[in-house]
């Protein structure tokens, strides 16, 4: 077992996080805090949560803890990999392997758990047994919880409308609209937590109608951007959202153009402690594969 002097030497806490150094390996039974295969969570600067930002990159918040390894700075926590220690990241394996598998080396769940390990060097990813939990994910930031609440909002369109529907002609505007009830917002989702809840609300910002009447090529889709759900057709009226076809649909599949819709939403969020969460730089997009409209467009022949 490593003595206390070794443990102190392994874990150096600094103002920006944790610095780790290479150390002799300890057996799984002797793993203690700051020893090999164990995570040192470090200390945070005043006001810092040490929480990652989330997202697809797996990185950490610039204001959270960082670790130094071989002269390089790395995140102490990554959403996709877990906690960093001794050149490797460790995350609880989910699901846990069967206790009959070799990775347990005769141990059981009462002795510890299996963790996925990913190292910065050339060592292949693998799994290891640890006698104690190396750490737990940092608490989510308010903005991360706002994204979680956003995922609970359900958007559905039952029907899209165009006019004229079956006798559209080249050079004449086609009205585009859908029933705005329950779809333009505000629509909200909420996540609850022991310390505070977060409610995220969306309101319709723009509607993008995707029509495949653009220039010939692998992607001939043309986007028509409208600022509302459109106005229902009325004889002699003026559409707030429309599209004018410049060619017939004779060469298209089923002799009709295809129309799909994407909705762009303005996002706001607020905690149960009446604190606004800044989401001004974020626009939520929902792409609706269904329903799909098919519009046959004909050309009127005029005889002199």
Short mmCIF file of C-alpha atoms in Angstrom, two decimals:
data_model
loop_
_atom_site.label_atom_id
_atom_site.label_comp_id
_atom_site.label_asym_id
_atom_site.label_seq_id
_atom_site.Cartn_x
_atom_site.Cartn_y
_atom_site.Cartn_z
CA UNK A 1 0.00 0.00 0.00
CA UNK A 2 1.25 3.49 -0.78
CA UNK A 3 2.13 5.51 2.29
CA UNK A 4 0.67 8.94 3.06
CA UNK A 5 3.76 10.76 1.79
CA UNK A 6 3.37 9.14 -1.63
CA UNK A 7 -0.33 10.04 -1.71
CA UNK A 8 0.46 13.67 -0.95
CA UNK A 9 3.05 13.73 -3.72
CA UNK A 10 0.62 12.28 -6.24
CA UNK A 11 -2.05 14.92 -5.91
CA UNK A 12 -1.10 18.60 -6.13
CA UNK A 13 -4.08 20.93 -5.91
CA UNK A 14 -3.72 24.28 -7.60
CA UNK A 15 -5.92 27.30 -8.18
CA UNK A 16 -6.93 26.05 -11.61
CA UNK A 17 -7.50 22.41 -10.72
CA UNK A 18 -5.47 19.27 -10.39
CA UNK A 19 -1.94 18.38 -11.40
CA UNK A 20 -1.08 14.68 -11.51
CA UNK A 21 2.23 12.90 -11.94
CA UNK A 22 3.23 9.39 -12.96
CA UNK A 23 3.41 7.00 -10.01
CA UNK A 24 4.04 3.32 -9.30
CA UNK A 25 0.89 1.26 -9.82
CA UNK A 26 -1.01 0.05 -6.76
CA UNK A 27 -3.14 -3.07 -6.65
CA UNK A 28 -6.92 -2.71 -6.93
CA UNK A 29 -7.31 -3.70 -3.27
CA UNK A 30 -4.97 -0.90 -2.17
CA UNK A 31 -6.44 1.88 -4.29
CA UNK A 32 -6.95 5.02 -2.24
CA UNK A 33 -7.68 8.60 -3.09
CA UNK A 34 -4.97 10.12 -5.30
CA UNK A 35 -3.31 6.74 -5.83
CA UNK A 36 -3.00 5.04 -9.18
CA UNK A 37 -6.36 4.37 -10.89
CA UNK A 38 -8.15 6.72 -8.49
CA UNK A 39 -9.50 10.14 -9.31
CA UNK A 40 -8.57 13.34 -7.50
CA UNK A 41 -11.46 15.73 -7.89
CA UNK A 42 -9.37 18.74 -6.94
CA UNK A 43 -10.63 22.08 -5.74
CA UNK A 44 -12.53 24.75 -7.62
CA UNK A 45 -11.96 28.43 -7.92
CA UNK A 46 -14.46 30.49 -5.92
CA UNK A 47 -17.79 30.48 -7.74
CA UNK A 48 -16.81 27.65 -10.09
CA UNK A 49 -18.93 24.51 -10.20
CA UNK A 50 -16.36 22.46 -12.02
CA UNK A 51 -19.14 21.31 -14.31
CA UNK A 52 -18.68 20.59 -18.00
CA UNK A 53 -20.61 22.40 -20.70
CA UNK A 54 -21.80 19.22 -22.37
CA UNK A 55 -22.44 18.97 -26.09
CA UNK A 56 -20.92 16.77 -28.72
CA UNK A 57 -17.27 17.60 -28.18
CA UNK A 58 -17.01 15.96 -24.78
CA UNK A 59 -14.90 18.83 -23.48
CA UNK A 60 -15.22 20.75 -20.25
CA UNK A 61 -16.20 24.27 -19.35
CA UNK A 62 -13.23 26.67 -19.65
CA UNK A 63 -13.99 27.77 -16.08
CA UNK A 64 -13.93 24.26 -14.64
CA UNK A 65 -11.03 22.21 -13.29
CA UNK A 66 -8.19 21.31 -15.61
CA UNK A 67 -5.50 18.70 -15.14
CA UNK A 68 -1.89 18.76 -16.28
CA UNK A 69 -0.35 15.65 -17.81
CA UNK A 70 3.11 15.52 -19.41
CA UNK A 71 3.08 19.28 -19.80
CA UNK A 72 -0.34 19.38 -21.45
CA UNK A 73 -3.59 20.71 -20.00
CA UNK A 74 -6.58 18.39 -20.25
CA UNK A 75 -10.13 18.53 -18.81
CA UNK A 76 -10.45 16.81 -15.43
CA UNK A 77 -13.90 15.67 -16.55
CA UNK A 78 -15.27 14.72 -19.95
CA UNK A 79 -18.89 13.81 -20.48
CA UNK A 80 -17.97 11.01 -22.86
CA UNK A 81 -15.01 9.59 -20.89
CA UNK A 82 -15.40 10.41 -17.17
CA UNK A 83 -12.73 11.50 -14.67
CA UNK A 84 -9.06 11.96 -15.55
CA UNK A 85 -6.23 10.41 -13.50
CA UNK A 86 -2.68 9.33 -14.27
CA UNK A 87 -2.96 9.82 -18.02
CA UNK A 88 -6.30 8.02 -18.39
CA UNK A 89 -10.03 8.70 -18.12
CA UNK A 90 -12.30 6.41 -16.08
CA UNK A 91 -16.06 6.00 -16.32
CA UNK A 92 -18.36 3.47 -14.66
CA UNK A 93 -19.12 0.72 -17.16
CA UNK A 94 -22.82 0.57 -17.98
CA UNK A 95 -23.97 -2.13 -18.03
CA UNK A 96 -21.57 -3.85 -15.67
CA UNK A 97 -19.98 -7.06 -17.05
CA UNK A 98 -21.13 -10.38 -15.67
CA UNK A 99 -19.15 -11.32 -12.57
CA UNK A 100 -18.06 -14.49 -14.34
CA UNK A 101 -16.00 -12.45 -16.82
CA UNK A 102 -12.21 -12.28 -16.45
CA UNK A 103 -12.13 -8.51 -15.87
CA UNK A 104 -13.46 -9.06 -12.34
CA UNK A 105 -10.44 -11.27 -11.48
CA UNK A 106 -12.43 -13.09 -8.81
CA UNK A 107 -13.93 -9.93 -7.31
CA UNK A 108 -17.65 -9.20 -7.02
CA UNK A 109 -19.87 -6.14 -7.02
CA UNK A 110 -19.55 -6.08 -3.23
CA UNK A 111 -15.81 -5.46 -3.65
CA UNK A 112 -16.02 -2.62 -6.20
CA UNK A 113 -17.02 -2.06 -9.83
CA UNK A 114 -15.74 -2.18 -13.39
CA UNK A 115 -14.74 1.08 -15.09
CA UNK A 116 -14.10 1.86 -18.75
CA UNK A 117 -10.61 3.28 -19.19
CA UNK A 118 -9.38 5.44 -22.08
CA UNK A 119 -5.77 6.66 -21.97
CA UNK A 120 -4.10 9.59 -23.72
CA UNK A 121 -1.22 7.47 -25.00
CA UNK A 122 -1.21 4.55 -27.40
CA UNK A 123 -2.76 2.14 -24.90
CA UNK A 124 -5.96 0.60 -26.25
CA UNK A 125 -9.20 1.37 -24.38
CA UNK A 126 -10.24 -1.28 -21.90
CA UNK A 127 -11.93 -2.03 -18.62
CA UNK A 128 -10.48 -2.27 -15.11
CA UNK A 129 -11.71 -3.19 -11.66
CA UNK A 130 -11.61 -0.47 -9.00
CA UNK A 131 -12.31 -1.07 -5.34
CA UNK A 132 -13.84 2.37 -4.87
CA UNK A 133 -15.73 4.82 -7.02
CA UNK A 134 -13.31 7.28 -8.64
CA UNK A 135 -15.81 10.13 -8.59
CA UNK A 136 -19.21 11.23 -9.79
CA UNK A 137 -20.21 13.56 -12.63
CA UNK A 138 -20.12 17.24 -11.66
CA UNK A 139 -23.52 18.90 -11.22
CA UNK A 140 -25.04 20.21 -14.42
CA UNK A 141 -24.98 23.91 -15.14
CA UNK A 142 -28.29 25.79 -15.49
CA UNK A 143 -27.77 25.95 -19.26
CA UNK A 144 -27.25 22.18 -19.47
CA UNK A 145 -30.47 21.64 -17.55
CA UNK A 146 -32.19 24.03 -19.94
CA UNK A 147 -31.12 21.78 -22.83
CA UNK A 148 -32.43 18.74 -20.94
CA UNK A 149 -35.79 20.50 -20.48
CA UNK A 150 -35.80 21.38 -24.17
CA UNK A 151 -35.62 17.69 -24.99
CA UNK A 152 -38.95 17.16 -23.22
CA UNK A 153 -40.85 19.47 -25.56
CA UNK A 154 -42.77 17.62 -28.23
CA UNK A 155 -43.62 19.27 -31.53
CA UNK A 156 -46.14 17.74 -33.91
CA UNK A 157 -47.86 18.95 -37.05
CA UNK A 158 -50.90 17.03 -38.18
CA UNK A 159 -51.36 18.69 -41.56
CA UNK A 160 -49.66 21.12 -43.93
CA UNK A 161 -51.74 23.19 -46.34
CA UNK A 162 -51.15 24.62 -49.81
CA UNK A 163 -53.46 26.37 -52.24
CA UNK A 164 -54.00 25.55 -54.97
CA UNK A 165 -53.37 21.92 -54.04
CA UNK A 166 -53.90 20.06 -57.32
CA UNK A 167 -53.94 22.67 -60.08
CA UNK A 168 -50.91 24.86 -59.31
CA UNK A 169 -49.41 26.49 -62.36
CA UNK A 170 -46.03 27.95 -63.27
CA UNK A 171 -45.72 31.64 -62.40
CA UNK A 172 -48.67 31.75 -59.98
CA UNK A 173 -48.03 31.97 -56.20
CA UNK A 174 -48.84 28.90 -54.13
CA UNK A 175 -50.02 29.63 -50.57
CA UNK A 176 -48.20 27.77 -47.77
CA UNK A 177 -49.57 27.49 -44.23
CA UNK A 178 -50.41 25.24 -41.30
CA UNK A 179 -52.73 25.50 -38.32
CA UNK A 180 -50.75 27.50 -35.73
CA UNK A 181 -52.76 26.24 -32.74
CA UNK A 182 -50.51 24.35 -30.30
CA UNK A 183 -47.54 24.60 -32.68
CA UNK A 184 -46.33 28.20 -32.66
CA UNK A 185 -45.88 28.21 -28.89
CA UNK A 186 -45.20 29.03 -26.28
CA UNK A 187 -44.47 25.38 -25.50
CA UNK A 188 -42.54 24.40 -22.38
CA UNK A 189 -40.58 21.52 -20.87
CA UNK A 190 -39.25 21.15 -17.33
CA UNK A 191 -36.58 19.20 -15.45
CA UNK A 192 -36.59 18.87 -11.69
CA UNK A 193 -33.58 18.62 -9.39
CA UNK A 194 -33.07 18.72 -5.61
CA UNK A 195 -31.55 22.22 -5.67
CA UNK A 196 -33.64 23.95 -8.35
CA UNK A 197 -35.86 23.18 -11.35
CA UNK A 198 -35.47 24.59 -14.86
CA UNK A 199 -38.27 25.39 -17.30
CA UNK A 200 -37.45 25.93 -20.97
CA UNK A 201 -39.95 27.65 -23.26
CA UNK A 202 -39.97 27.92 -27.06
CA UNK A 203 -41.93 30.21 -29.38
CA UNK A 204 -41.97 29.99 -33.15
CA UNK A 205 -39.35 32.19 -34.81
CA UNK A 206 -39.38 31.13 -38.47
CA UNK A 207 -40.81 28.41 -40.71
CA UNK A 208 -38.63 26.96 -43.47
CA UNK A 209 -40.43 25.19 -46.31
CA UNK A 210 -38.08 22.87 -48.23
CA UNK A 211 -39.17 22.46 -51.87
CA UNK A 212 -37.27 20.27 -54.33
CA UNK A 213 -37.65 22.62 -57.33
CA UNK A 214 -34.16 24.10 -57.15
CA UNK A 215 -31.44 23.81 -59.83
CA UNK A 216 -30.80 20.26 -61.05
CA UNK A 217 -28.16 18.47 -59.02
CA UNK A 218 -27.65 16.05 -56.15
CA UNK A 219 -29.43 18.45 -53.78
CA UNK A 220 -31.98 20.56 -55.58
CA UNK A 221 -33.87 21.69 -52.51
CA UNK A 222 -34.90 25.34 -52.32
CA UNK A 223 -35.70 26.90 -48.92
CA UNK A 224 -38.56 29.36 -48.49
CA UNK A 225 -38.25 31.16 -45.13
CA UNK A 226 -41.41 32.62 -43.56
CA UNK A 227 -41.82 34.47 -40.27
CA UNK A 228 -45.10 32.86 -39.26
CA UNK A 229 -47.27 29.81 -39.79
CA UNK A 230 -48.79 31.38 -42.88
CA UNK A 231 -52.34 32.57 -43.51
CA UNK A 232 -55.12 30.23 -44.68
CA UNK A 233 -56.20 30.73 -48.28
CA UNK A 234 -59.01 33.19 -48.99
CA UNK A 235 -60.15 34.17 -52.50
CA UNK A 236 -58.71 37.59 -53.33
CA UNK A 237 -56.48 37.55 -50.22
CA UNK A 238 -52.72 37.97 -49.88
CA UNK A 239 -50.56 35.12 -48.51
CA UNK A 240 -48.00 35.84 -45.79
CA UNK A 241 -46.05 32.78 -46.95
CA UNK A 242 -45.97 31.57 -50.55
CA UNK A 243 -43.80 30.17 -53.31
CA UNK A 244 -43.91 30.70 -57.06
CA UNK A 245 -42.80 27.75 -59.17
CA UNK A 246 -40.84 28.57 -62.32
CA UNK A 247 -41.00 25.14 -63.94
CA UNK A 248 -43.44 22.27 -64.20
CA UNK A 249 -43.14 19.12 -62.12
CA UNK A 250 -43.41 16.87 -65.18
CA UNK A 251 -39.87 15.52 -64.70
CA UNK A 252 -40.26 14.83 -60.99
CA UNK A 253 -41.24 11.54 -59.34
CA UNK A 254 -45.02 11.14 -59.52
CA UNK A 255 -44.98 14.39 -61.52
CA UNK A 256 -45.08 16.46 -58.32
CA UNK A 257 -42.73 18.56 -56.21
CA UNK A 258 -42.14 17.50 -52.60
CA UNK A 259 -42.49 19.94 -49.71
CA UNK A 260 -41.19 19.42 -46.16
CA UNK A 261 -41.02 21.79 -43.20
CA UNK A 262 -38.51 22.83 -40.53
CA UNK A 263 -39.45 25.02 -37.58
CA UNK A 264 -36.99 27.44 -35.96
CA UNK A 265 -37.78 28.29 -32.34
CA UNK A 266 -36.75 31.14 -30.04
CA UNK A 267 -35.63 29.62 -26.72
CA UNK A 268 -35.87 31.06 -23.20
CA UNK A 269 -35.24 29.36 -19.87
CA UNK A 270 -35.68 30.16 -16.20
CA UNK A 271 -34.90 28.45 -12.92
CA UNK A 272 -37.37 27.87 -10.10
CA UNK A 273 -35.37 30.50 -8.20
CA UNK A 274 -36.53 33.11 -10.75
CA UNK A 275 -33.16 33.38 -12.44
CA UNK A 276 -33.10 33.76 -16.23
CA UNK A 277 -30.74 31.49 -18.18
CA UNK A 278 -29.07 33.14 -21.16
CA UNK A 279 -30.19 31.25 -24.28
CA UNK A 280 -30.14 34.27 -26.64
CA UNK A 281 -27.44 32.74 -28.86
CA UNK A 282 -29.34 29.50 -29.38
CA UNK A 283 -32.08 28.73 -31.94
CA UNK A 284 -33.78 25.34 -31.72
CA UNK A 285 -34.58 23.64 -35.03
CA UNK A 286 -37.08 20.83 -35.46
CA UNK A 287 -37.11 19.04 -38.81
CA UNK A 288 -40.43 17.40 -39.58
CA UNK A 289 -40.17 14.42 -41.89
CA UNK A 290 -43.95 14.01 -41.79
CA UNK A 291 -46.32 15.26 -42.96
CA UNK A 292 -45.00 15.67 -46.52
CA UNK A 293 -46.82 17.53 -49.26
CA UNK A 294 -46.66 16.67 -52.95
CA UNK A 295 -47.60 19.51 -55.31
CA UNK A 296 -48.16 18.87 -59.05
CA UNK A 297 -47.34 22.01 -61.01
CA UNK A 298 -48.55 22.44 -64.59
CA UNK A 299 -47.81 24.94 -67.32
CA UNK A 300 -50.61 26.84 -68.98
CA UNK A 301 -50.41 26.98 -72.76
CA UNK A 302 -51.83 30.15 -74.30
CA UNK A 303 -52.81 30.26 -77.96
CA UNK A 304 -52.74 33.53 -79.87
#
